[in-house]
mmCIF file with all atom_site columns, C-alpha atoms and ligand atoms in Angstrom:
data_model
loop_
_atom_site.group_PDB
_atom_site.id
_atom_site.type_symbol
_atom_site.label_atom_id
_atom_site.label_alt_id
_atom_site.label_comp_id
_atom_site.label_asym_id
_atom_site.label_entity_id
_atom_site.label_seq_id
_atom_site.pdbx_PDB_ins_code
_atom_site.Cartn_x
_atom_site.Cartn_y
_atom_site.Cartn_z
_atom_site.occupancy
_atom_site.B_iso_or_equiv
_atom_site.pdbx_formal_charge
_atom_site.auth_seq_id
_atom_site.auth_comp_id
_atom_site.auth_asym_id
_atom_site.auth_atom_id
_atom_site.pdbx_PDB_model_num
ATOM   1  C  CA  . UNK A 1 1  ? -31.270 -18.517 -18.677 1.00 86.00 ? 183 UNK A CA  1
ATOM   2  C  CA  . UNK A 1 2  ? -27.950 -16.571 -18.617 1.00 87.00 ? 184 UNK A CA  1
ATOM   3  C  CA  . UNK A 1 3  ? -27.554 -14.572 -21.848 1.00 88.00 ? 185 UNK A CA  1
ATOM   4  C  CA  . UNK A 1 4  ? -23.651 -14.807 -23.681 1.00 89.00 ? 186 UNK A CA  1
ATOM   5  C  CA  . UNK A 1 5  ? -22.071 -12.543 -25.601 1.00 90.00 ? 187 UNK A CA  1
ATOM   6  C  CA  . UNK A 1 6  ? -19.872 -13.224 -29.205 1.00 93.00 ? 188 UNK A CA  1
ATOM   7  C  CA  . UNK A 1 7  ? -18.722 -11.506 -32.125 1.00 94.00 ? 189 UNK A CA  1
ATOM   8  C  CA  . UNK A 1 8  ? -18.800 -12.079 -35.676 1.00 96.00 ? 190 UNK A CA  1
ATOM   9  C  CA  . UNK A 1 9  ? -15.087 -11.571 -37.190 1.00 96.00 ? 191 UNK A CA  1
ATOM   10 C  CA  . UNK A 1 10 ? -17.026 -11.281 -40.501 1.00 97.00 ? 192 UNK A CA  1
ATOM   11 C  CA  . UNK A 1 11 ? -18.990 -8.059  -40.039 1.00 97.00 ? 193 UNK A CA  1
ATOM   12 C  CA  . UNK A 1 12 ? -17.553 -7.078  -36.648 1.00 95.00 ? 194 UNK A CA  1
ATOM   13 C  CA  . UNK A 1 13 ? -20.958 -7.256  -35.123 1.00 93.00 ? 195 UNK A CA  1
ATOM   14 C  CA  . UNK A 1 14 ? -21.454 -7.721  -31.405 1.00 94.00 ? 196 UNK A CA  1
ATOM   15 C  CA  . UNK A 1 15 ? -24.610 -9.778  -30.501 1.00 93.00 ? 197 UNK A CA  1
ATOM   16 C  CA  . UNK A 1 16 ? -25.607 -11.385 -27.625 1.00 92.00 ? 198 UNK A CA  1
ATOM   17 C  CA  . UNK A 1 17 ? -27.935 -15.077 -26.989 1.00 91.00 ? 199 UNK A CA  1
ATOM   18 C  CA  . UNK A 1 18 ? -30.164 -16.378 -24.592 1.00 91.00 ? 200 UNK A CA  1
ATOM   19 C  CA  . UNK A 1 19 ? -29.329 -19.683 -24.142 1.00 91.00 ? 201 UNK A CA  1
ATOM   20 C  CA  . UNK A 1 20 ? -29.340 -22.781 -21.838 1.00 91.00 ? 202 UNK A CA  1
ATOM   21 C  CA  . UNK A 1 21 ? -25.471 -23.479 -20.318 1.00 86.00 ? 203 UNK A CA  1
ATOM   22 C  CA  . UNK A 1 22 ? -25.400 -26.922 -21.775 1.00 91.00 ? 204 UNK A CA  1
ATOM   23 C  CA  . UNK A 1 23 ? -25.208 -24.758 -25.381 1.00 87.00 ? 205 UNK A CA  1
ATOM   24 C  CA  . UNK A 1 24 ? -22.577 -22.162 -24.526 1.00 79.00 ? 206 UNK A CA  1
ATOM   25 C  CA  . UNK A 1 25 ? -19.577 -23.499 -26.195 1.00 79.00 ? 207 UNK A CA  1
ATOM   26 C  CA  . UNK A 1 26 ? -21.884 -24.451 -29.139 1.00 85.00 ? 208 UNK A CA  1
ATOM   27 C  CA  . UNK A 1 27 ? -21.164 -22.132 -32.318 1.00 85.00 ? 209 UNK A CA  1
ATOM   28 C  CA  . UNK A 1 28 ? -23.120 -19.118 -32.744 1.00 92.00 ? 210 UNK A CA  1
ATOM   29 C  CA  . UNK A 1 29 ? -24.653 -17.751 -35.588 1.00 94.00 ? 211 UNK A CA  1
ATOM   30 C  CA  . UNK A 1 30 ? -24.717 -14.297 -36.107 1.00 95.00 ? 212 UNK A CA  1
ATOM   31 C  CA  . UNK A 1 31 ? -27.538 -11.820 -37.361 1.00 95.00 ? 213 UNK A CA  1
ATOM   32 C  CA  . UNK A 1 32 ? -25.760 -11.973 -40.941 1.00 96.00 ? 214 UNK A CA  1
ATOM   33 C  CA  . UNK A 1 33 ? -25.850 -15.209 -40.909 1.00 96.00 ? 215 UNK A CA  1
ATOM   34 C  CA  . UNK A 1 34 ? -21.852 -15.400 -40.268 1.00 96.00 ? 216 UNK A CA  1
ATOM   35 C  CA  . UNK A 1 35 ? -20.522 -18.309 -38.589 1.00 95.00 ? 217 UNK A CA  1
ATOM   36 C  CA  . UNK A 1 36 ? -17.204 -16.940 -37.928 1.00 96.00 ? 218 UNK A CA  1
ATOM   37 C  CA  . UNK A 1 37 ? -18.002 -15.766 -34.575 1.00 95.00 ? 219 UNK A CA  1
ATOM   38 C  CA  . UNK A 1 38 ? -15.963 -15.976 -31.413 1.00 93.00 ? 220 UNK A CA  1
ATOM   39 C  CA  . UNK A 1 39 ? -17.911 -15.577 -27.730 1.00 91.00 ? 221 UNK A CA  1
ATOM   40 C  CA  . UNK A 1 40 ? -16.923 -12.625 -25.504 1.00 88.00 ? 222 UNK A CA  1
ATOM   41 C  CA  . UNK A 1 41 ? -17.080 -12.545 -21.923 1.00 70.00 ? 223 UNK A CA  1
ATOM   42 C  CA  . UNK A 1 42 ? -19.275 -14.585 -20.104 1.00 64.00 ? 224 UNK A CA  1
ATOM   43 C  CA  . UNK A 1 43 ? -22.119 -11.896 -19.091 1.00 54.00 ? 225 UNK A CA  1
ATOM   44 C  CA  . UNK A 1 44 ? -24.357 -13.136 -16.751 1.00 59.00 ? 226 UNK A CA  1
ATOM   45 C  CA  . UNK A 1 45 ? -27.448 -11.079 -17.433 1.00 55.00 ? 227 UNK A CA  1
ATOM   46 C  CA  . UNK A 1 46 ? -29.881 -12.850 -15.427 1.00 60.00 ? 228 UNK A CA  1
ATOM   47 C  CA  . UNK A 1 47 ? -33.689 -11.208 -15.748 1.00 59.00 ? 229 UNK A CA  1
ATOM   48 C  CA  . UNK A 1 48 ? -33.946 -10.082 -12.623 1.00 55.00 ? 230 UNK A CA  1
ATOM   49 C  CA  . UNK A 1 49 ? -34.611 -6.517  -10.401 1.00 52.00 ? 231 UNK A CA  1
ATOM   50 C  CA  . UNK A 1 50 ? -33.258 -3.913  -11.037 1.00 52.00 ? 232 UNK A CA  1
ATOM   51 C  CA  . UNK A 1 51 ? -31.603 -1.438  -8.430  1.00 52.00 ? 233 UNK A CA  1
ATOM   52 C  CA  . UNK A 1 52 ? -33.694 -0.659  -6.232  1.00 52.00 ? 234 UNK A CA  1
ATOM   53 C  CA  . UNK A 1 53 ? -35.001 2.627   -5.916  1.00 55.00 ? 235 UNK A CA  1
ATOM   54 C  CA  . UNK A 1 54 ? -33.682 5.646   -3.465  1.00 60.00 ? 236 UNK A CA  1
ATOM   55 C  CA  . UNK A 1 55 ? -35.987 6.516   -0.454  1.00 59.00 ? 237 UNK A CA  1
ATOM   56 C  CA  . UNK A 1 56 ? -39.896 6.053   -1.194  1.00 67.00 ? 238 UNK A CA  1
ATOM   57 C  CA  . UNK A 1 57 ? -41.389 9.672   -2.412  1.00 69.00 ? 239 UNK A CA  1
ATOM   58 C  CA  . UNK A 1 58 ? -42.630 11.046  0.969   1.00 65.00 ? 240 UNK A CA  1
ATOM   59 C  CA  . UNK A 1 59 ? -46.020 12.102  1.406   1.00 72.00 ? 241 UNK A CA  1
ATOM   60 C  CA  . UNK A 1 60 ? -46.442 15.434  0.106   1.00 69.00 ? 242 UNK A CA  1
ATOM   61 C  CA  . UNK A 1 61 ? -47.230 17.945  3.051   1.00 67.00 ? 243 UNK A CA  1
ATOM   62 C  CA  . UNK A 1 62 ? -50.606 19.721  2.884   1.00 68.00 ? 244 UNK A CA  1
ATOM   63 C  CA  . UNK A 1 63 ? -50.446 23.158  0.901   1.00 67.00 ? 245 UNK A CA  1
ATOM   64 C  CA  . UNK A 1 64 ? -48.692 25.852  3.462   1.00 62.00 ? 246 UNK A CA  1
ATOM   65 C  CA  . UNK A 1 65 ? -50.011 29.155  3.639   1.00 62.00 ? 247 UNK A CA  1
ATOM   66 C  CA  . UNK A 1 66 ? -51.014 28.956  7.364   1.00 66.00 ? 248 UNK A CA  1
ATOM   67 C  CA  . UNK A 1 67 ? -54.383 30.363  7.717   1.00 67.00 ? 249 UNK A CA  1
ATOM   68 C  CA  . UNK A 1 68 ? -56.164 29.324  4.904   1.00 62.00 ? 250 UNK A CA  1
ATOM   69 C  CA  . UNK A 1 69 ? -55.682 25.507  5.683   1.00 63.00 ? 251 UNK A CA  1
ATOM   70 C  CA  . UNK A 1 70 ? -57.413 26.058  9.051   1.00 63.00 ? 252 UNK A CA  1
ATOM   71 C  CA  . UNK A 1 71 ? -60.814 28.143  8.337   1.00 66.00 ? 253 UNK A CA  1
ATOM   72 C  CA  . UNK A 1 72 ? -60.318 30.800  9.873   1.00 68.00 ? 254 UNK A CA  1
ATOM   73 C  CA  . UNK A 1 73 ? -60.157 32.345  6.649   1.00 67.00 ? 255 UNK A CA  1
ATOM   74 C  CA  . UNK A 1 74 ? -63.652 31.596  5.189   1.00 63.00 ? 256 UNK A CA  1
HETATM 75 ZN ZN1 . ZN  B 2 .  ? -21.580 -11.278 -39.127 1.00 53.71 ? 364 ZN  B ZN1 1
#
């Protein structure tokens, strides 16, 4: 459900709604309760992935420090 943007001309606050297309144009109420509100920009916020990540964390090489790793240190 695409979420839509308005503003109340009353208090000045921004809010946004969740609501079905077929209500878009229908007047909003804002949290004050003001009904002189006026809708913004169409954001289509669909729920959906986010960016995906960079490169998968490589594997983490075994500790260095040469000899130690191989035995012949015991
Ligand atoms: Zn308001």
């Amino acid at each position: 459900m695409p979420t839509y943007a308005y503003r109340c001309r009353e208090c000045t606050e921004s809010f946004e709604l969740t609501r079905p297309m077929s209500e878009s144009g229908d007047p909003a109420v804002c949290p004050g309760g003001h009904r002189d509100t006026v809708k913004l920009l169409t954001t289509v916020a669909l729920t959906g992935k986010a960016a995906g990540s960079g490169a998968p964390s490589a594997p983490s090489a075994p500790s260095g420090g040469g000899c130690c790793g191989g035995g012949c240190c015991a």
